[in-house]
Short mmCIF file of N, CA and C in Angstrom, two decimals:
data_model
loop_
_atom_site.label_atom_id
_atom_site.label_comp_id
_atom_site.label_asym_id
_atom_site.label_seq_id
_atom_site.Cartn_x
_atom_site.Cartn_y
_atom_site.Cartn_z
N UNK A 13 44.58 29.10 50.40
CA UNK A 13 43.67 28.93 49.30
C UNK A 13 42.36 29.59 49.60
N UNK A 14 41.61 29.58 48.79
CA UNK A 14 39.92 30.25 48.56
C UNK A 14 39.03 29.26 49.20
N UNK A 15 38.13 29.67 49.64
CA UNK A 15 36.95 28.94 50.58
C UNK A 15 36.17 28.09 48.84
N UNK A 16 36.45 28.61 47.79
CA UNK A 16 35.60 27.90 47.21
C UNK A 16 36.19 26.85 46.21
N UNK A 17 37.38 26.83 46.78
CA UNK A 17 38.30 25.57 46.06
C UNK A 17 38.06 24.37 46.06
N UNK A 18 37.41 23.90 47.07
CA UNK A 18 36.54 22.86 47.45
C UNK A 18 35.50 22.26 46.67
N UNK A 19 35.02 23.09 45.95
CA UNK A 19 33.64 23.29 45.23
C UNK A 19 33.53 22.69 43.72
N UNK A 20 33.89 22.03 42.87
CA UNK A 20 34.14 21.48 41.81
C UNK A 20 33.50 22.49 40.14
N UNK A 21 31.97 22.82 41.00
CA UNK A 21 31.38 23.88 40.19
C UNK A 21 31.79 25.71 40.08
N UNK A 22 32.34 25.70 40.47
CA UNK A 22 33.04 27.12 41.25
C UNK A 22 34.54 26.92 40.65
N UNK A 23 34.75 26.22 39.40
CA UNK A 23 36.12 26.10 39.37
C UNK A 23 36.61 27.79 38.67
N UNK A 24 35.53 28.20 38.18
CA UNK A 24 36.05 29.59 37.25
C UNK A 24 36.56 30.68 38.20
N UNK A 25 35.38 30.47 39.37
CA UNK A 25 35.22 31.21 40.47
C UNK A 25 37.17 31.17 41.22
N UNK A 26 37.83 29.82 41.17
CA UNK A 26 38.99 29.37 41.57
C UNK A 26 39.82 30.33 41.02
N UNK A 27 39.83 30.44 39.88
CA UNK A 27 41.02 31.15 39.27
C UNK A 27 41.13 32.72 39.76
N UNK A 28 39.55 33.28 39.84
CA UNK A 28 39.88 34.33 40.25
C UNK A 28 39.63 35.12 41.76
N UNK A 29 39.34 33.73 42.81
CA UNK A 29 39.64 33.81 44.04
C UNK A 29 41.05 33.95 44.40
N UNK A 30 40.85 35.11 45.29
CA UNK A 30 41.98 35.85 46.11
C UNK A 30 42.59 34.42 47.31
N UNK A 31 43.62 33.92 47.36
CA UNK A 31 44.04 33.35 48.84
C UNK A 31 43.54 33.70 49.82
N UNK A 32 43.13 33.01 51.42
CA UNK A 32 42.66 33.51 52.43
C UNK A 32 43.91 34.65 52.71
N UNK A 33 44.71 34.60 52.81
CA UNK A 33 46.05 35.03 53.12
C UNK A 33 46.08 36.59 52.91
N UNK A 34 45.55 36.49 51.49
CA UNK A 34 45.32 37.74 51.17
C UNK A 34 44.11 38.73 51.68
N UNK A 35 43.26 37.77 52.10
CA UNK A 35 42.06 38.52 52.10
C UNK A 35 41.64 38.48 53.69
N UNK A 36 42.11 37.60 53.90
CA UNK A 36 41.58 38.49 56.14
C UNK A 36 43.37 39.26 55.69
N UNK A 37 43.29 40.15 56.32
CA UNK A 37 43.82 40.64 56.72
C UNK A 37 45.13 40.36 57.88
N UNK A 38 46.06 40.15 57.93
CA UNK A 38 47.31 39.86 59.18
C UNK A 38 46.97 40.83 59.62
N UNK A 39 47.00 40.24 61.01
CA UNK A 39 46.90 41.51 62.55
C UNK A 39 48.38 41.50 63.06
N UNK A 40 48.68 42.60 63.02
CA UNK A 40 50.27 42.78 63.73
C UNK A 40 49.55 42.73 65.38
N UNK A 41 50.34 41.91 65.57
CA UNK A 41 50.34 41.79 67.56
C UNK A 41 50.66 43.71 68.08
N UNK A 42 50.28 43.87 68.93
CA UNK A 42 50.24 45.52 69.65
C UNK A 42 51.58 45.16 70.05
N UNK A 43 52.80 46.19 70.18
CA UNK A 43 53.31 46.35 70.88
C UNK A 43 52.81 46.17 72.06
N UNK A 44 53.99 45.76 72.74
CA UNK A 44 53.43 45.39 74.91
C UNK A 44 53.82 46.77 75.37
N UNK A 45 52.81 47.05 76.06
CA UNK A 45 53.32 48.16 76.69
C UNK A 45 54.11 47.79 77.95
N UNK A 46 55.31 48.73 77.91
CA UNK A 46 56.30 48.82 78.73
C UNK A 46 55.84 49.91 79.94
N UNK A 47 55.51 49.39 81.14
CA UNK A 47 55.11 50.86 82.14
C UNK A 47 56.46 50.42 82.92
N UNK A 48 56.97 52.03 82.92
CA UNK A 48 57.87 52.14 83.58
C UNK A 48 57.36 52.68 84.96
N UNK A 49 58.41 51.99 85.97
CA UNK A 49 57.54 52.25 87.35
C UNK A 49 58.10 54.12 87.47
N UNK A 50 57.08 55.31 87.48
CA UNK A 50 57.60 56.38 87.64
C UNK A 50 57.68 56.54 89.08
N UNK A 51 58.13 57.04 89.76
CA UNK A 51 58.50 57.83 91.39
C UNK A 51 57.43 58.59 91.37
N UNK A 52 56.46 58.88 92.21
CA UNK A 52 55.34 59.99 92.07
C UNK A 52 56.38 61.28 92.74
N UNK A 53 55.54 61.93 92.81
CA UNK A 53 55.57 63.21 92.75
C UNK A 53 55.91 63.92 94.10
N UNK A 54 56.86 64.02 94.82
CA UNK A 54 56.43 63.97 96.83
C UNK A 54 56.38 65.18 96.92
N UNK A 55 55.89 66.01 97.52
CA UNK A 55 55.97 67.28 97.90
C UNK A 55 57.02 67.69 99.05
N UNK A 56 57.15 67.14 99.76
CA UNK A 56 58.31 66.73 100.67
C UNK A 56 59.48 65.22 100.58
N UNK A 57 60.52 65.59 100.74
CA UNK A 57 61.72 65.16 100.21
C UNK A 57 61.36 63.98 101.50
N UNK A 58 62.29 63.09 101.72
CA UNK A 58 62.31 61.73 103.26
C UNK A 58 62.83 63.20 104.06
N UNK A 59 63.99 63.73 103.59
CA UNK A 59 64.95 64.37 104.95
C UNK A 59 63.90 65.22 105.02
N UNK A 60 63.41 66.30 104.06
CA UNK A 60 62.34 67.22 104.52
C UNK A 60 61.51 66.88 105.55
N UNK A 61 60.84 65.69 105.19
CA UNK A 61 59.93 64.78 105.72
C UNK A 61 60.66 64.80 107.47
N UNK A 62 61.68 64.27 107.56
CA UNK A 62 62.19 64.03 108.59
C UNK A 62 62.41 65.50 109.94
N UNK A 63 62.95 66.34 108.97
CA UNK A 63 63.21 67.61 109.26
C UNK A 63 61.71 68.08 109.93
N UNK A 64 61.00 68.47 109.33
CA UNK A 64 59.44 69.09 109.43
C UNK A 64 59.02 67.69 110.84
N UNK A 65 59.09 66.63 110.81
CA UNK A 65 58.48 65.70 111.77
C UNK A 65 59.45 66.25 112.93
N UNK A 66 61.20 66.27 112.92
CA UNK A 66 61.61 66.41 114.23
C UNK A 66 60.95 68.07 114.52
N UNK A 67 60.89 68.90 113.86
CA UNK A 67 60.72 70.28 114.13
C UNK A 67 58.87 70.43 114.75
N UNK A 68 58.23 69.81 114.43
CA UNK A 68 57.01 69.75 114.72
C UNK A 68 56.99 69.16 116.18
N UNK A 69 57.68 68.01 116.36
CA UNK A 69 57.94 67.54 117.74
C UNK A 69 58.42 68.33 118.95
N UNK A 70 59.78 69.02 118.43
CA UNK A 70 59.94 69.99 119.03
C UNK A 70 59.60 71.02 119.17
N UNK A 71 59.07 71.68 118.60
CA UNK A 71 57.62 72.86 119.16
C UNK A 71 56.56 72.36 119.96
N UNK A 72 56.04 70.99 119.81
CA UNK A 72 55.25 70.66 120.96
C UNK A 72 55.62 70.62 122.14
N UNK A 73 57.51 70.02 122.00
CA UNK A 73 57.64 70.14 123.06
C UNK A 73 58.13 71.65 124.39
N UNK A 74 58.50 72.11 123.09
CA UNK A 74 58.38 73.52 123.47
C UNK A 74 57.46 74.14 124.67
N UNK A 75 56.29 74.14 123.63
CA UNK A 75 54.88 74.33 124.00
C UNK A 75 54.71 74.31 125.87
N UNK A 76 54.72 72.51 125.65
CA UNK A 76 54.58 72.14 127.04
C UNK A 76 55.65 72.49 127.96
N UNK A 77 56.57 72.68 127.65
CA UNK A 77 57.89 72.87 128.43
C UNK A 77 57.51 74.45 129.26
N UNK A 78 56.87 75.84 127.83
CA UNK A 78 56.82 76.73 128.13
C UNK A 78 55.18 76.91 129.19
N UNK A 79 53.97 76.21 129.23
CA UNK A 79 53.13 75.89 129.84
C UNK A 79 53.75 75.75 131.36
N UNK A 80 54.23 74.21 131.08
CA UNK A 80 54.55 73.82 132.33
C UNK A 80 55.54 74.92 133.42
N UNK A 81 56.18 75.67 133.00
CA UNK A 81 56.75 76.38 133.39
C UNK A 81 56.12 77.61 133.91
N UNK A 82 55.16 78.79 132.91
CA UNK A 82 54.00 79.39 133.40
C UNK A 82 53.36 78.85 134.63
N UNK A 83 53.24 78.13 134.41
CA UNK A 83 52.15 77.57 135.46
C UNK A 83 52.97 77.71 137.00
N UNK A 84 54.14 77.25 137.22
CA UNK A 84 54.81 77.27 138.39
C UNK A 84 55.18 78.25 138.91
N UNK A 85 55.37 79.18 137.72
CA UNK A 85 56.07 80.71 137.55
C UNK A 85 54.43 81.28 138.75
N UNK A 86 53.25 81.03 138.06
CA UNK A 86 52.01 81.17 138.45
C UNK A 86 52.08 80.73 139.82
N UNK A 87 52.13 79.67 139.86
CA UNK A 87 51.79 79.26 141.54
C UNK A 87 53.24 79.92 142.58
N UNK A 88 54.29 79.74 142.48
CA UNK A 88 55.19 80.43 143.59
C UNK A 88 54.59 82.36 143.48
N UNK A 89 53.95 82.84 142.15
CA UNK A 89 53.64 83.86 142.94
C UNK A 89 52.60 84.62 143.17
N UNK A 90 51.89 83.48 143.47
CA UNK A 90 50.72 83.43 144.35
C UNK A 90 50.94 82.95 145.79
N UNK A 91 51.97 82.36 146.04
CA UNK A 91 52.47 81.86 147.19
C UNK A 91 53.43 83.16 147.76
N UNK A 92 53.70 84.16 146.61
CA UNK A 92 54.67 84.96 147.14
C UNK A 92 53.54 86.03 147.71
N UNK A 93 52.87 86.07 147.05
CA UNK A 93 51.64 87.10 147.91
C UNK A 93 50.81 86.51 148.94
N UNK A 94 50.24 85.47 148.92
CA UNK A 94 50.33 84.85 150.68
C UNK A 94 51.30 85.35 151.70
N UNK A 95 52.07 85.11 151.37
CA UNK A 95 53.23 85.29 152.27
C UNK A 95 53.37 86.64 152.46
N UNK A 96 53.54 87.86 151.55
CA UNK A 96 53.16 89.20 151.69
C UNK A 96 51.75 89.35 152.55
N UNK A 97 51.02 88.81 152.20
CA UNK A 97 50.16 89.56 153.07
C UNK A 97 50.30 88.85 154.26
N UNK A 98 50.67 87.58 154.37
CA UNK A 98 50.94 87.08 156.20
C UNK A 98 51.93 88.22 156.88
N UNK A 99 52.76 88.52 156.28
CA UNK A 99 54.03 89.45 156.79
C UNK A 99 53.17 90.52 157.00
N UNK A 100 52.43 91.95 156.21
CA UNK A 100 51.89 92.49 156.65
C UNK A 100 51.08 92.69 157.36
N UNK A 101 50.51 91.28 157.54
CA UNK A 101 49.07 91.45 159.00
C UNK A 101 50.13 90.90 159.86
N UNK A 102 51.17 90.58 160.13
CA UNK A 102 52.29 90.30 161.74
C UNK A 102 52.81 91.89 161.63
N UNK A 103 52.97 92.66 160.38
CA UNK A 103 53.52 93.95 160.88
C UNK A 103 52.45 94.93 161.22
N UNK A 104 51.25 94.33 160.83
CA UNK A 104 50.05 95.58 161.32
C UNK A 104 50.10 94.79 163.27
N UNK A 105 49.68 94.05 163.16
CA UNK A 105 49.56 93.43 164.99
C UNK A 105 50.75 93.76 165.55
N UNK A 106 51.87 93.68 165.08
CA UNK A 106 53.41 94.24 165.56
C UNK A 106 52.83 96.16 166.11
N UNK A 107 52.47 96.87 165.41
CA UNK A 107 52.27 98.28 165.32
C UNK A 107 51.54 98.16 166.62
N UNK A 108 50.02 97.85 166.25
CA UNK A 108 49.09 97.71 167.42
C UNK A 108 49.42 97.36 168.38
N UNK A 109 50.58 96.17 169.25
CA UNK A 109 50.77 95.59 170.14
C UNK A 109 51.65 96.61 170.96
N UNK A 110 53.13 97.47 169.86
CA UNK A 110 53.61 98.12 170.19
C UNK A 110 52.71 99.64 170.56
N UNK A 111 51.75 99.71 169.95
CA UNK A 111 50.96 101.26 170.34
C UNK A 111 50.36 100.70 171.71
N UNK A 112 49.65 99.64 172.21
CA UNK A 112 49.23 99.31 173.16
C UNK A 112 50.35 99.26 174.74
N UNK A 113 51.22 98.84 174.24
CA UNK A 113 52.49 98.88 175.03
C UNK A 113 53.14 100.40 175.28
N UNK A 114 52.87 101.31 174.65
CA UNK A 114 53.24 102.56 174.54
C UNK A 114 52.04 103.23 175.31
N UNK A 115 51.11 102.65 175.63
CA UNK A 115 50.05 102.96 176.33
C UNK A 115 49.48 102.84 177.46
N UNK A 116 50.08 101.45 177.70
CA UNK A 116 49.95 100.91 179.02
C UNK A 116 51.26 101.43 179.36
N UNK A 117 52.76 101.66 179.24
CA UNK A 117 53.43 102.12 180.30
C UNK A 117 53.87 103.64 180.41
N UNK A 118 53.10 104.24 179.40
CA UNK A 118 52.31 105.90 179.85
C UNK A 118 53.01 105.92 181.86
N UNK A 119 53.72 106.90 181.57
CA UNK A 119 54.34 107.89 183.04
C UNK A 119 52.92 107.57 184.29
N UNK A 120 52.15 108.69 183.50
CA UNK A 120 50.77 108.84 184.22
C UNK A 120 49.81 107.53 184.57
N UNK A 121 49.91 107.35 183.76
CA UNK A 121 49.18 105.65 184.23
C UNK A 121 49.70 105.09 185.33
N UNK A 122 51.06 104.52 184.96
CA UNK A 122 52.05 103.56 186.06
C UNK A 122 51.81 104.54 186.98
N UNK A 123 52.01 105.73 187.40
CA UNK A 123 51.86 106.74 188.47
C UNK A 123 50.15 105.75 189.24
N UNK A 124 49.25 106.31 188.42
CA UNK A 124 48.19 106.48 188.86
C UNK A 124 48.10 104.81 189.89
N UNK A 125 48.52 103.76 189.15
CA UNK A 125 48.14 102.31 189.39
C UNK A 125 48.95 102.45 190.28
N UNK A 126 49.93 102.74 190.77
CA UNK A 126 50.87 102.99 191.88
C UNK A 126 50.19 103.39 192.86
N UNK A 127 49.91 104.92 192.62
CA UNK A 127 49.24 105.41 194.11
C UNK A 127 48.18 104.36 194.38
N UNK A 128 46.97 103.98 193.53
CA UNK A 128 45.93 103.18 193.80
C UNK A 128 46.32 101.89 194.73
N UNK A 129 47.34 101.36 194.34
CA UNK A 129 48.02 100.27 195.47
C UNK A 129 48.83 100.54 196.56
N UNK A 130 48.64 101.91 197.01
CA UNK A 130 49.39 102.40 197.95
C UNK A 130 50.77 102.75 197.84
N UNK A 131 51.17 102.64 196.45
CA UNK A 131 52.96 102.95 196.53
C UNK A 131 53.16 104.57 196.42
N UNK A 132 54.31 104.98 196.68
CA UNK A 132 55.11 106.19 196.65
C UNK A 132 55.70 106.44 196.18
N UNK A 133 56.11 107.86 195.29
CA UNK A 133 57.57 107.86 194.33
C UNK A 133 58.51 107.98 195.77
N UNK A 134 59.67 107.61 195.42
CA UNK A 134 60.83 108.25 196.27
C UNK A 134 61.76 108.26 195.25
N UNK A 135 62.18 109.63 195.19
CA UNK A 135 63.10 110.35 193.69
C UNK A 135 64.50 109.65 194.29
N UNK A 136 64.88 109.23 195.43
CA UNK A 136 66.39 108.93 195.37
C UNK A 136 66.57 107.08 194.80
N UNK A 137 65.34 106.51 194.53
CA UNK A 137 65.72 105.61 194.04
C UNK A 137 65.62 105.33 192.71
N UNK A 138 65.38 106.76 191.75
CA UNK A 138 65.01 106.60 190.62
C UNK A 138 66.76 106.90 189.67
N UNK A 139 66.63 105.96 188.60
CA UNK A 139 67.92 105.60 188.29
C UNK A 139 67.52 105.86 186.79
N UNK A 140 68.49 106.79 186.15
CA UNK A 140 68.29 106.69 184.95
C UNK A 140 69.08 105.75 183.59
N UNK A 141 68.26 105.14 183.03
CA UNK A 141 69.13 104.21 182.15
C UNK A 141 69.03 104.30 181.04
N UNK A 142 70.44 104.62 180.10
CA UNK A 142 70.28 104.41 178.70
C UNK A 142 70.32 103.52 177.71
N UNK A 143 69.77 103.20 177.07
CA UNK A 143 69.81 102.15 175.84
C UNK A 143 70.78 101.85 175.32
#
């Protein structure tokens, strides 16, 4: 009914009052929105995901594997040239010891240190020997 139905003086007003019904307006309820849960968007797949994580692992370990290895490769040959040059300073003192020895038993020498201590050749006791 009309707000002025009430009103006894307002009866003319009655007849040609509109119903509330008519006059607010019905509100239709909103549809509910339905959110559907979407999947975002991955740029990488799980297995991708998985793939790229083991492959990343294994290049690190790579990495270190190929390091660690340099490095030893490094130290035995530095140890191999120590050792070269120890060998060549025993073959330089080898040379020298042998030139010194080639020097001290010089013909003329042993001769000379001979007579100086009073010794004598005597040719029948000289014996020749081969190697």
């Amino acid at each position: 009914m009309s707000i002025f139905a009430l009103d006894p003086k307002h009866h003319q007003v009655k007849k040609m009052a509109m119903p509330i019904e008519k006059a607010v307006p019905q509100v239709k309820p909103l549809p509910k929105v339905v959110r559907q849960t979407q999947e975002k968007a991955r740029f990488f797949s799980k297995k991708e995901l998985v793939i790229l994580v083991s492959s990343f692992l294994f290049f690190i370990l790579s990495l270190t594997l190929l390091i660690s290895v340099k490095g030893n490769l490094a130290q035995q040959q530095y140890e191999k040239r120590q050792i070269e040059q120890q060998t060549s300073e025993v073959k330089e003192d080898k040379t020298h010891a042998q030139q010194e020895i080639n020097e001290l038993s010089n013909y003329d020498r042993v001769m000379k240190i001979a007579e100086e201590n009073g010794l004598t050749m005597n040719e029948d006791n000289i014996r020749n020997v081969k190697k």
